[in-house]
PDB file of C-alpha atoms in Angstrom:
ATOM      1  CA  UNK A   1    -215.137  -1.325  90.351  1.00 76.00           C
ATOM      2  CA  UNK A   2    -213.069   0.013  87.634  1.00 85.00           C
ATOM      3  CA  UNK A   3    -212.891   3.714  86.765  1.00 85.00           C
ATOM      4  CA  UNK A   4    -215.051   5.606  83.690  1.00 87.00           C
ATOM      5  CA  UNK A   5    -212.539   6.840  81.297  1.00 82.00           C
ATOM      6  CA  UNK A   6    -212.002  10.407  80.213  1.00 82.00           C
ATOM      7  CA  UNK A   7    -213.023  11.616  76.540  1.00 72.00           C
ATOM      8  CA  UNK A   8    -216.811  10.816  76.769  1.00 93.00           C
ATOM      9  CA  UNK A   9    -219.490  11.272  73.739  1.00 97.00           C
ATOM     10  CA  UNK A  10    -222.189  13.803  74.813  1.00 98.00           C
ATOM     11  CA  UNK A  11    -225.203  14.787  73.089  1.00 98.00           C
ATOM     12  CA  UNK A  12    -226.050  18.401  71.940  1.00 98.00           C
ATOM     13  CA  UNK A  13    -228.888  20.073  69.795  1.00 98.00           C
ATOM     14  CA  UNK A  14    -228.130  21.921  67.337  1.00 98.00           C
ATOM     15  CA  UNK A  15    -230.556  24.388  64.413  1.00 97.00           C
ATOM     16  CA  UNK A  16    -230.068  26.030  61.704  1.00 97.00           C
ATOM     17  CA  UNK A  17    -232.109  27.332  58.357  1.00 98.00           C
ATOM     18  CA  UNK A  18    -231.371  23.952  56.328  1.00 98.00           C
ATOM     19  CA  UNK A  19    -229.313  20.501  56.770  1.00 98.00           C
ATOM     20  CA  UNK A  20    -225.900  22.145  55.827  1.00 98.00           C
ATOM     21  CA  UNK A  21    -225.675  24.690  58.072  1.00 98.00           C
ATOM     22  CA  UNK A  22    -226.204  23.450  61.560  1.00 98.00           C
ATOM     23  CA  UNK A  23    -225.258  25.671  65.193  1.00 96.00           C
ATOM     24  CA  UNK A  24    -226.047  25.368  68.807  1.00 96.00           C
ATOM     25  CA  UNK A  25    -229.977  25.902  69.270  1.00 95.00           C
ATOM     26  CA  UNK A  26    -230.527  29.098  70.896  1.00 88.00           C
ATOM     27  CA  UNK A  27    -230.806  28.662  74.319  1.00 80.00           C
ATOM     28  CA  UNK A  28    -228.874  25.838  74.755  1.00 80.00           C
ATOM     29  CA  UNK A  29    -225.252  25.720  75.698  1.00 78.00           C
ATOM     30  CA  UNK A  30    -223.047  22.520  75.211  1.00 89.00           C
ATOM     31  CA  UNK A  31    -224.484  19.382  75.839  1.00 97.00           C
ATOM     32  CA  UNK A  32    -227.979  18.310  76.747  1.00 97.00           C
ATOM     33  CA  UNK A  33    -227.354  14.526  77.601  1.00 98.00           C
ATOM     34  CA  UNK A  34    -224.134  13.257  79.031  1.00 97.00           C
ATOM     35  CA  UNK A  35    -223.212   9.845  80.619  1.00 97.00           C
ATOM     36  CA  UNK A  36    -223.535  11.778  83.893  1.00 96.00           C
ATOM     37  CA  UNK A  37    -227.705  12.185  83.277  1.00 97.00           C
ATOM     38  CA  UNK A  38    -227.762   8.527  83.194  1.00 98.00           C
ATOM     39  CA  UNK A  39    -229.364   6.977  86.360  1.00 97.00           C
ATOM     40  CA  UNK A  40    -230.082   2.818  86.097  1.00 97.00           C
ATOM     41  CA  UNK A  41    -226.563   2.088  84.554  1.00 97.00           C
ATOM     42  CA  UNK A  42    -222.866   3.435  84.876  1.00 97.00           C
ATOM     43  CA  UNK A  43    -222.531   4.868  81.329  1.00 97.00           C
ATOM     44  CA  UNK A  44    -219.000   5.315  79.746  1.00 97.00           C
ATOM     45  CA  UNK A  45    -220.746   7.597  77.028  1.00 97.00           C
ATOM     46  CA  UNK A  46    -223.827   8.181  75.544  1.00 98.00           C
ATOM     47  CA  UNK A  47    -224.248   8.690  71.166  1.00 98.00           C
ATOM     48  CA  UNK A  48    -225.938   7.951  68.495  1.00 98.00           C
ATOM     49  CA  UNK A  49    -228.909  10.118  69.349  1.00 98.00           C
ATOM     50  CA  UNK A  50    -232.511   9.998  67.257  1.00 99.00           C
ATOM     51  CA  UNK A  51    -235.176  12.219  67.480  1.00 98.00           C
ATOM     52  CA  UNK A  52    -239.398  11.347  67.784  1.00 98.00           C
ATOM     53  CA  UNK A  53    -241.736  13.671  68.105  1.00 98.00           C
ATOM     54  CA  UNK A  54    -244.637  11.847  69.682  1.00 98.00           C
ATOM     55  CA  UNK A  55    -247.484  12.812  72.298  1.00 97.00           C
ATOM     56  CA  UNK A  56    -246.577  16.488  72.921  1.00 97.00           C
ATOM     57  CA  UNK A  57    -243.113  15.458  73.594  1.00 98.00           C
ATOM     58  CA  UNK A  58    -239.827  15.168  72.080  1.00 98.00           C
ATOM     59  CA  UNK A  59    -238.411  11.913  72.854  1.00 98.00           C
ATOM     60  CA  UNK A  60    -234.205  11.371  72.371  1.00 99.00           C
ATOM     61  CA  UNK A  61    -233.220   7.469  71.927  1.00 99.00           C
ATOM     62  CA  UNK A  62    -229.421   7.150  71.929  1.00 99.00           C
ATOM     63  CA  UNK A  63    -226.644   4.712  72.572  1.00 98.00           C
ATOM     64  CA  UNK A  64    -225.581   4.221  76.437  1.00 98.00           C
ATOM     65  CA  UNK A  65    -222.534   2.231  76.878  1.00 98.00           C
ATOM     66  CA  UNK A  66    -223.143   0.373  79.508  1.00 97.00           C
ATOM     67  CA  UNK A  67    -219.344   0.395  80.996  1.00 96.00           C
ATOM     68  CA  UNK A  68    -220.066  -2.430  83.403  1.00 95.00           C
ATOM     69  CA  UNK A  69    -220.961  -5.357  80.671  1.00 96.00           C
ATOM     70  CA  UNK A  70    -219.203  -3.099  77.634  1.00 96.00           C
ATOM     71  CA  UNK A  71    -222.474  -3.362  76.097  1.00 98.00           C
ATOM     72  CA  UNK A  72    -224.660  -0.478  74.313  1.00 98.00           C
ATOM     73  CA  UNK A  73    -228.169   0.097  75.555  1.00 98.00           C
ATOM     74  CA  UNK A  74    -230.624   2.138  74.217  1.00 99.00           C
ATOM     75  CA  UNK A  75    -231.348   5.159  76.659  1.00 99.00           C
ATOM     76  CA  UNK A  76    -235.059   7.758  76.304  1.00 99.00           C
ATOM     77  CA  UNK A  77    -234.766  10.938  77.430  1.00 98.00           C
ATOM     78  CA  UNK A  78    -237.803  13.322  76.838  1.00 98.00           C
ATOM     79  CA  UNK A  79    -238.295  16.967  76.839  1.00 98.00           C
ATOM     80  CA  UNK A  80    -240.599  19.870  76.074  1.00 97.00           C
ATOM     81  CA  UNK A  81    -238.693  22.310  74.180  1.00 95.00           C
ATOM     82  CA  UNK A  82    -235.654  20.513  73.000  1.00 96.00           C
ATOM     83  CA  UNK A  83    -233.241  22.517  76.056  1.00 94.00           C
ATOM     84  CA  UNK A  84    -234.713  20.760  78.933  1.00 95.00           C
ATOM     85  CA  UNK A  85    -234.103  17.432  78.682  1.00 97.00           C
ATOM     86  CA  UNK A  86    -235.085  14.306  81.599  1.00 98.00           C
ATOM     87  CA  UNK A  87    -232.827  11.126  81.464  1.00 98.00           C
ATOM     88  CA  UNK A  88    -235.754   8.546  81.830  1.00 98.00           C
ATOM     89  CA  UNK A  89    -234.283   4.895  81.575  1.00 98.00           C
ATOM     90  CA  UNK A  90    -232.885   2.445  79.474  1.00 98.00           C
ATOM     91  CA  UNK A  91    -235.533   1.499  77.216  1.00 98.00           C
ATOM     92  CA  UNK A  92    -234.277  -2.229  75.033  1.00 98.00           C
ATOM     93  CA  UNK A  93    -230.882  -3.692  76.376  1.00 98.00           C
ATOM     94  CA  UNK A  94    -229.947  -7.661  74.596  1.00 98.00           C
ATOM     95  CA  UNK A  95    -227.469 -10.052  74.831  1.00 94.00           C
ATOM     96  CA  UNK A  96    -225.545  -8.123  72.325  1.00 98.00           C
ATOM     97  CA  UNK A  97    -224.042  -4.632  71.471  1.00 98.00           C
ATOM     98  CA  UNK A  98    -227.385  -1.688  70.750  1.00 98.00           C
ATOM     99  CA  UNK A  99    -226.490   1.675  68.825  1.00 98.00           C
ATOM    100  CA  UNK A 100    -228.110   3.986  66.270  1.00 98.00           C
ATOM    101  CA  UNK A 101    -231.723   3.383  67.334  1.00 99.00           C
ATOM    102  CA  UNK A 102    -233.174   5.062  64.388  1.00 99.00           C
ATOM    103  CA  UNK A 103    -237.041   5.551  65.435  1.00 98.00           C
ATOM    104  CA  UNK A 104    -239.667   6.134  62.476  1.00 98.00           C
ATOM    105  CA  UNK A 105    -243.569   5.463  62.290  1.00 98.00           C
ATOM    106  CA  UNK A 106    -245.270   3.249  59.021  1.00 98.00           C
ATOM    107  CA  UNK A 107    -249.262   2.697  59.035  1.00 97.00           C
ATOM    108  CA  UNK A 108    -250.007   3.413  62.604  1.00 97.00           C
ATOM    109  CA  UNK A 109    -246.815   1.879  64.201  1.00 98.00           C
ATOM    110  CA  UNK A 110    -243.153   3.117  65.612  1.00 98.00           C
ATOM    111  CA  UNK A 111    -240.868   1.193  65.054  1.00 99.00           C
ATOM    112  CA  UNK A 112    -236.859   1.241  66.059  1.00 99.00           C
ATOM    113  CA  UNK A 113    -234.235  -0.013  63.950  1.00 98.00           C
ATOM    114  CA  UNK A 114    -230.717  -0.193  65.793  1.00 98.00           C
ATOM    115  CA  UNK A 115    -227.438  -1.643  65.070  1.00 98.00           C
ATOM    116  CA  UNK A 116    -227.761  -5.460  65.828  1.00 98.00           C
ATOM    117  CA  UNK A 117    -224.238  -6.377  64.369  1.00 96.00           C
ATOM    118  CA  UNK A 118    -223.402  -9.484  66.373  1.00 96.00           C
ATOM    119  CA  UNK A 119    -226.957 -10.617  65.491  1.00 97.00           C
ATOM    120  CA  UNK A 120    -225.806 -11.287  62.165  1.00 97.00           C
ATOM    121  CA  UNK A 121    -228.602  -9.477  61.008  1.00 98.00           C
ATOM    122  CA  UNK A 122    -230.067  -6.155  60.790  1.00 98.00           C
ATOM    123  CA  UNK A 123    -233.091  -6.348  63.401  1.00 98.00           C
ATOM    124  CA  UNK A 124    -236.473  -4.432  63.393  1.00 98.00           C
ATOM    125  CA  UNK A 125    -238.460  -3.653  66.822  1.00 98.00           C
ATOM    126  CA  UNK A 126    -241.843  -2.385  66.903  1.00 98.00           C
ATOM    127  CA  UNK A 127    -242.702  -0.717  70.161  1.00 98.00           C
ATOM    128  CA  UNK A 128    -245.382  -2.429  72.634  1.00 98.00           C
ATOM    129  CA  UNK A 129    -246.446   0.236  73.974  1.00 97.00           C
ATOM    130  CA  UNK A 130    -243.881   3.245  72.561  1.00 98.00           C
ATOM    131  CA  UNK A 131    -241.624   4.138  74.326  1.00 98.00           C
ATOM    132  CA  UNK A 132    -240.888   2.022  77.094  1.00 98.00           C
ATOM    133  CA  UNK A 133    -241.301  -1.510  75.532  1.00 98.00           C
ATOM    134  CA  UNK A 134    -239.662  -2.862  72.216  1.00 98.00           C
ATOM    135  CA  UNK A 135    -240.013  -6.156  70.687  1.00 98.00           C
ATOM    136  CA  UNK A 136    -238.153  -7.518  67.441  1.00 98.00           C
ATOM    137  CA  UNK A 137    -240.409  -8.211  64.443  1.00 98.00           C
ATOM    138  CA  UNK A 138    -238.084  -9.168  61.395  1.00 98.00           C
ATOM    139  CA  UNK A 139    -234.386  -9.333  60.485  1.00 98.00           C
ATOM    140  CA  UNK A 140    -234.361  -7.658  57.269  1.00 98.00           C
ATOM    141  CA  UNK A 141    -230.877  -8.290  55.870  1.00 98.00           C
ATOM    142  CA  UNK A 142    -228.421 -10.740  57.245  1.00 98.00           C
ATOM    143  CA  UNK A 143    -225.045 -10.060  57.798  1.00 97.00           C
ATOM    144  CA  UNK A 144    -222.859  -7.703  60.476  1.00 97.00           C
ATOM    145  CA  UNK A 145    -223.741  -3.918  58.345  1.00 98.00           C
ATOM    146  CA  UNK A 146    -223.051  -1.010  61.180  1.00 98.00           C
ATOM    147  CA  UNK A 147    -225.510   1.584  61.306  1.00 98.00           C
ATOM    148  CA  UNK A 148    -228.489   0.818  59.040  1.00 98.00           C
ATOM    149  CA  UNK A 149    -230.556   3.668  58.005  1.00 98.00           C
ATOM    150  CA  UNK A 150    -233.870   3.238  56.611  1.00 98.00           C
ATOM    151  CA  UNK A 151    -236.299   5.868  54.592  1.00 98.00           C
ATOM    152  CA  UNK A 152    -238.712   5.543  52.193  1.00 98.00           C
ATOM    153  CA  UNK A 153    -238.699   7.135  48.681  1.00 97.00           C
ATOM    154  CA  UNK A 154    -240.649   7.353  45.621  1.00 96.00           C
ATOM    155  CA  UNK A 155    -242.857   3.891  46.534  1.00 97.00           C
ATOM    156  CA  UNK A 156    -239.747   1.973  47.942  1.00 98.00           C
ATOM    157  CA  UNK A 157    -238.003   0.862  51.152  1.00 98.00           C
ATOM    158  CA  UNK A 158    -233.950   1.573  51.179  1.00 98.00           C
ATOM    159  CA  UNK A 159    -231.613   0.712  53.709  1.00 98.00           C
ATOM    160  CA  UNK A 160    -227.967   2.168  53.545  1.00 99.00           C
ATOM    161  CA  UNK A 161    -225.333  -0.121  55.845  1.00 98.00           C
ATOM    162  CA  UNK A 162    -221.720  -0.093  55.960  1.00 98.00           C
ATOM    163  CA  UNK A 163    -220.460  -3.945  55.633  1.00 98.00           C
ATOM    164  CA  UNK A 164    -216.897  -2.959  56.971  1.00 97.00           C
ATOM    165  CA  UNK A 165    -217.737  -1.908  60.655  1.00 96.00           C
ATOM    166  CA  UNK A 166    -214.168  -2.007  61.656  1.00 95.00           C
ATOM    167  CA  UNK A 167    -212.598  -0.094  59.183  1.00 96.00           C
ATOM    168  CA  UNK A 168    -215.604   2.366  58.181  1.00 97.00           C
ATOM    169  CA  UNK A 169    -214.444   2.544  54.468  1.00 96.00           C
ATOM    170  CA  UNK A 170    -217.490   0.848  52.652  1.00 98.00           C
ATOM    171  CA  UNK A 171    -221.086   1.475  51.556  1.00 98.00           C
ATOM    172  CA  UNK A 172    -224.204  -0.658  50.049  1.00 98.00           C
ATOM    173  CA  UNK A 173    -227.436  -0.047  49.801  1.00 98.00           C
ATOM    174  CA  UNK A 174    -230.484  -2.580  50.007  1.00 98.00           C
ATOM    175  CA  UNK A 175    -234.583  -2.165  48.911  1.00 98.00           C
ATOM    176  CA  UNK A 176    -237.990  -3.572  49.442  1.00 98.00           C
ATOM    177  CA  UNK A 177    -241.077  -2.904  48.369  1.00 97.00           C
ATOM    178  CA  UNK A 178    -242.182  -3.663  52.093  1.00 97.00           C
ATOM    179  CA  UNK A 179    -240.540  -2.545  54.674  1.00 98.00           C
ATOM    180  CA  UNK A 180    -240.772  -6.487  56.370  1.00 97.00           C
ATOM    181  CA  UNK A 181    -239.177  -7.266  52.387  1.00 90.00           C
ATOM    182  CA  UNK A 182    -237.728  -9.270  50.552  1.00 96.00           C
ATOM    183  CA  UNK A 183    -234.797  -6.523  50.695  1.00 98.00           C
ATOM    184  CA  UNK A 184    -232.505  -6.914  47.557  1.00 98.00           C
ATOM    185  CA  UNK A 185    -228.952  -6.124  47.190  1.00 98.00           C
ATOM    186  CA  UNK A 186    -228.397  -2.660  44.714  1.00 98.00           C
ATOM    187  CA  UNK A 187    -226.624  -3.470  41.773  1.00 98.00           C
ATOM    188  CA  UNK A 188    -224.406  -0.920  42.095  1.00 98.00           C
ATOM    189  CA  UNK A 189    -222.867  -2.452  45.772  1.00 98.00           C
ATOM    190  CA  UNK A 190    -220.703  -1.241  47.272  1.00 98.00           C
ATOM    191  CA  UNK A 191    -221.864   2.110  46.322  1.00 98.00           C
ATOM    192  CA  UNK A 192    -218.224   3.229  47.971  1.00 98.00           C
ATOM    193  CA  UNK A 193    -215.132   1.249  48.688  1.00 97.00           C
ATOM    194  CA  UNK A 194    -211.820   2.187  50.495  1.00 96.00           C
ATOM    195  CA  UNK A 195    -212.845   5.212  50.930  1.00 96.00           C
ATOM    196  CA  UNK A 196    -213.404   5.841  55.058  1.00 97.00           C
ATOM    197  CA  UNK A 197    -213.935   9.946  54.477  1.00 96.00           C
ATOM    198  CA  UNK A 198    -217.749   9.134  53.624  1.00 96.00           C
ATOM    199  CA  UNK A 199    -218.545   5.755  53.376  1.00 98.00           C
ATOM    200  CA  UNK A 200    -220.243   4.836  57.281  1.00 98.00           C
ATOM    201  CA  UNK A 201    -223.870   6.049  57.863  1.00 98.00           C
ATOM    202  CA  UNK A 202    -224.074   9.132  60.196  1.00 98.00           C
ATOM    203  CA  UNK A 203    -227.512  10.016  60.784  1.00 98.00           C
ATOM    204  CA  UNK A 204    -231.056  10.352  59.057  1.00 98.00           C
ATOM    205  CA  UNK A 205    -231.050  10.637  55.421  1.00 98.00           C
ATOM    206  CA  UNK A 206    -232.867  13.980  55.488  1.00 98.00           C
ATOM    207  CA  UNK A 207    -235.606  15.353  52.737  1.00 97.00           C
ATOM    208  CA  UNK A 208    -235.202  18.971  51.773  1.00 97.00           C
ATOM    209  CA  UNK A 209    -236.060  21.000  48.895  1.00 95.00           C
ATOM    210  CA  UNK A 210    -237.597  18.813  46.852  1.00 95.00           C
ATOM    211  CA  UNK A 211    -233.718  16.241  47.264  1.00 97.00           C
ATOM    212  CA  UNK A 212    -232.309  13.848  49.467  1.00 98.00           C
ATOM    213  CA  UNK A 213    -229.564  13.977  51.768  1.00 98.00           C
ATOM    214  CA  UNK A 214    -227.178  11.480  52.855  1.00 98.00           C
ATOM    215  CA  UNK A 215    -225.363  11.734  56.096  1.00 98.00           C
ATOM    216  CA  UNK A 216    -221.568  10.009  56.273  1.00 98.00           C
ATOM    217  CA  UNK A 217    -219.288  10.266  58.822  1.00 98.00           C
ATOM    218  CA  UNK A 218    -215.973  11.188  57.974  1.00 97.00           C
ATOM    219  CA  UNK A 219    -213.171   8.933  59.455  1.00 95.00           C
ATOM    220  CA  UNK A 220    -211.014   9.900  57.084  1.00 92.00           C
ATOM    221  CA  UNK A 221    -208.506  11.235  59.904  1.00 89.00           C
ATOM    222  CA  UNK A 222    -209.561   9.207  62.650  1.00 89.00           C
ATOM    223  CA  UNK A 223    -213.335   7.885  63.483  1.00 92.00           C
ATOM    224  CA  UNK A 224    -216.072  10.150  64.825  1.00 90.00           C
ATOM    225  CA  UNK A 225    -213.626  12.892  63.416  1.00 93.00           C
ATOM    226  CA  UNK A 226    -216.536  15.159  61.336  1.00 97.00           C
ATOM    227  CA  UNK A 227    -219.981  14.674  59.686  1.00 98.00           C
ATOM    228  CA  UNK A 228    -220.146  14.886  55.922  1.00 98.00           C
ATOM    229  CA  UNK A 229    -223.483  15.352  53.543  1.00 98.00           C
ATOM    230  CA  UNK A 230    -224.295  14.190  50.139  1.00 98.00           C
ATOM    231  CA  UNK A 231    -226.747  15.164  48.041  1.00 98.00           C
ATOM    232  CA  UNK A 232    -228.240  12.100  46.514  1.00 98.00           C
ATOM    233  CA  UNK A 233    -228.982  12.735  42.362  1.00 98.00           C
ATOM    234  CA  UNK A 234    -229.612   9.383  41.129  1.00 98.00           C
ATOM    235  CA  UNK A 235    -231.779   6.877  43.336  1.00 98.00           C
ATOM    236  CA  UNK A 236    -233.698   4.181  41.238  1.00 98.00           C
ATOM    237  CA  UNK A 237    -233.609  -0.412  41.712  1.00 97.00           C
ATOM    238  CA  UNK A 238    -231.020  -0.290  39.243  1.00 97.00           C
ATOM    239  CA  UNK A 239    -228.787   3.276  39.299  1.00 98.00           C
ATOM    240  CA  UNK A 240    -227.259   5.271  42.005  1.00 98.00           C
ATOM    241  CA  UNK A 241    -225.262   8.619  42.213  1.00 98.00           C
ATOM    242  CA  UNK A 242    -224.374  11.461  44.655  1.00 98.00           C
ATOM    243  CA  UNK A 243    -222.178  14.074  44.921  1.00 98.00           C
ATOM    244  CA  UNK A 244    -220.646  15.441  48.048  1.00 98.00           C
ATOM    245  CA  UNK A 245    -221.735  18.547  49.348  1.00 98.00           C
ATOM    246  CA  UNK A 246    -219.756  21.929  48.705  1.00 98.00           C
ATOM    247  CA  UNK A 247    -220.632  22.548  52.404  1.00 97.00           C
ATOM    248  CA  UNK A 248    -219.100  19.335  53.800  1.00 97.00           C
ATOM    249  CA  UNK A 249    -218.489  19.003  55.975  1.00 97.00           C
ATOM    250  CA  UNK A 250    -221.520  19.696  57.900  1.00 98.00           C
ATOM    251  CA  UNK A 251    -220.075  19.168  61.738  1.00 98.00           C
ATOM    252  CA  UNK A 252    -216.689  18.480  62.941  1.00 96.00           C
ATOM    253  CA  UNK A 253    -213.838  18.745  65.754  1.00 94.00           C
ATOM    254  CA  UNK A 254    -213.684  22.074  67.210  1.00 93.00           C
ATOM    255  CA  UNK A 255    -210.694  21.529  69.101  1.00 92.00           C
ATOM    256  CA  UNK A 256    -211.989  22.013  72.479  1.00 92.00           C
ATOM    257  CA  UNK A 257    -214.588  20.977  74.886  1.00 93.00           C
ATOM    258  CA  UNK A 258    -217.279  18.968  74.807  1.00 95.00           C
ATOM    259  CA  UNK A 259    -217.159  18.408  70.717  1.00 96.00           C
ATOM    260  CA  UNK A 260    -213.223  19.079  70.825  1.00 95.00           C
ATOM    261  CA  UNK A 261    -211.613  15.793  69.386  1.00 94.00           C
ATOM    262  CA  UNK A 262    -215.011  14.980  66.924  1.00 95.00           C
ATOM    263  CA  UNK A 263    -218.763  14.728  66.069  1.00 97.00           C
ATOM    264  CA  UNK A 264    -220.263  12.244  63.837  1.00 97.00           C
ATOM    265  CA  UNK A 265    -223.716  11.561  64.232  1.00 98.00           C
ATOM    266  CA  UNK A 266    -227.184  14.257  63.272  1.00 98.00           C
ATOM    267  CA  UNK A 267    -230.764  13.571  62.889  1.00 99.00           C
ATOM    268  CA  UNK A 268    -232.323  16.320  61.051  1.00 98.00           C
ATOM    269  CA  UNK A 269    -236.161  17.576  61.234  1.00 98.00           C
ATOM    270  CA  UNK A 270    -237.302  20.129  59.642  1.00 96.00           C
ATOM    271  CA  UNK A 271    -239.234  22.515  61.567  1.00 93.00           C
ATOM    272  CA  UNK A 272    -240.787  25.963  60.840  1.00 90.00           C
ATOM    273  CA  UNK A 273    -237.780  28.308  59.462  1.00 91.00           C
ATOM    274  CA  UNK A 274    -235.417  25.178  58.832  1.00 97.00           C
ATOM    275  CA  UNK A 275    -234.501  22.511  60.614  1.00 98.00           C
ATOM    276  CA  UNK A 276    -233.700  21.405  64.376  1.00 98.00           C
ATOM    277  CA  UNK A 277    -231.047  18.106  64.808  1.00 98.00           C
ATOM    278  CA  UNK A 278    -229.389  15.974  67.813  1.00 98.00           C
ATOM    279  CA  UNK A 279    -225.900  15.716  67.678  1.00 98.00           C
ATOM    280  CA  UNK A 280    -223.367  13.617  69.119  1.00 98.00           C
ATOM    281  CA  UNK A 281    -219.402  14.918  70.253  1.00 97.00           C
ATOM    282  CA  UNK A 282    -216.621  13.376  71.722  1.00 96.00           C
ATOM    283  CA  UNK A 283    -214.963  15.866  74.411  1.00 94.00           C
ATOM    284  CA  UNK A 284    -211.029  16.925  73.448  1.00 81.00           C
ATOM    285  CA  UNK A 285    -208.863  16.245  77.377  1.00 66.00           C
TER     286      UNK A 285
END
């Protein structure tokens, strides 16, 4: 049985009075899910975590790496008050690699979209019941795009991707009309080229204010090194612009423990007085 390795990816929550300013909830201190919390598999880490409020509960679906078959799974944890949290199982394991299992509801139905890279397509489950059982409905977009994120604005379905999953320097953008499509290509692909500071999806594009936010990680010095956000100003079929935030970015390395070497990953809800998130960091040795 070969060992775990050292440097793991935890999960943390974090607050703070809008999408740009983001600290440790109150109450909570360091992580909230690490590979240790894990019960039915030996996790090497555990990332990519999405929030659901649902039932009276919050419910945390996130990236376990299964370090037996090198595969990711998608772990549920559940919890009360966003502190306490209970490691519950793995909840949709395939032949292939699972990550950023963005969860959202559309007309009566949750539904989780993860990174299906060596699918060759990007795949949509629908949960059947929620949360324990998920089963694929439509590939929306063919090819290998890391971490698809989804959200609907002004009447349409978009879909940001990065097409260059091993070098995390490139960004395009599909639509619908339906969320089950025909997705189209934006004219204006790749929105961002060379360019590995901002380019890869990191999290829930996030609604405030009366904008849009766009979450990027920024692997500008390394991967998973920090969290940048962009404020999108342009967003129509056949235009697109954004501008980087003055307060990017958002999350990054703070040089020791559990976030020490990096952080790259939030989804942001608003809540009464601003805004609660889950946030993933990779522990400095």
């Amino acid at each position: 049985m070969t060992p775990l390795p050292p440097d793991p990816w935890s999960i943390a929550i974090y607050q703070g009075p809008d999408p740009l300013h983001l600290s440790p909830l109150a109450g909570s201190h360091g992580p909230v899910m690490t590979r240790e919390q894990v019960t039915d598999v030996r996790a090497r880490f555990v990332a990519d975590p999405f929030l659901f409020p649902h039932g009276g509960l919050w419910h945390l679906f996130f990236e376990v790496l299964n370090h037996d078959n090198g595969l990711g799974e998608v772990g549920w944890a559940t919890s009360t008050d966003l502190t306490r949290w209970t490691y519950q199982r793995i909840v949709l394991r395939e032949g292939i690699h699972l990550s950023y299992p963005q969860v959202f509801a559309h007309n009566g139905q949750i539904y989780m979209l993860p990174e299906t890279l060596d699918a060759g397509a990007v795949r949509l489950y629908r949960a059947d019941p929620f949360p324990t059982r998920w089963v694929p409905v439509a590939d929306l977009v063919s090819g290998r795009l890391a971490d698809p994120t989804l959200f609907y604005h002004d009447g349409r379905w978009w879909m940001f991707a990065c097409p260059t999953p091993d070098r995390h320097d490139a960004l395009v953008l599909y639509h619908a009309d339906n969320l089950f499509g025909s997705w189209h290509p934006h004219p204006a692909n790749p929105l961002r080229q060379s360019s590995p500071a901002g380019s890869r999806p990191g999290g829930r594009v996030v609604a405030w204010g009366g904008g849009l936010y766009r979450l990027a990680q920024d692997c500008g010095p390394r991967y998973g090194h920090g969290l940048r956000a962009f404020a999108i100003t342009h967003l129509t079929s056949t235009a697109y612009e954004e501008v980087d935030c003055d307060q990017s970015p958002i999350l990054a390395a703070s040089g020791q423990g559990w976030n020490g070497k990096g952080m790259h990953h939030a989804d942001i809800w608003p809540r009464a007085g601003g805004v609660i998130a889950a946030v993933d960091g990779l522990r400095r040795a």
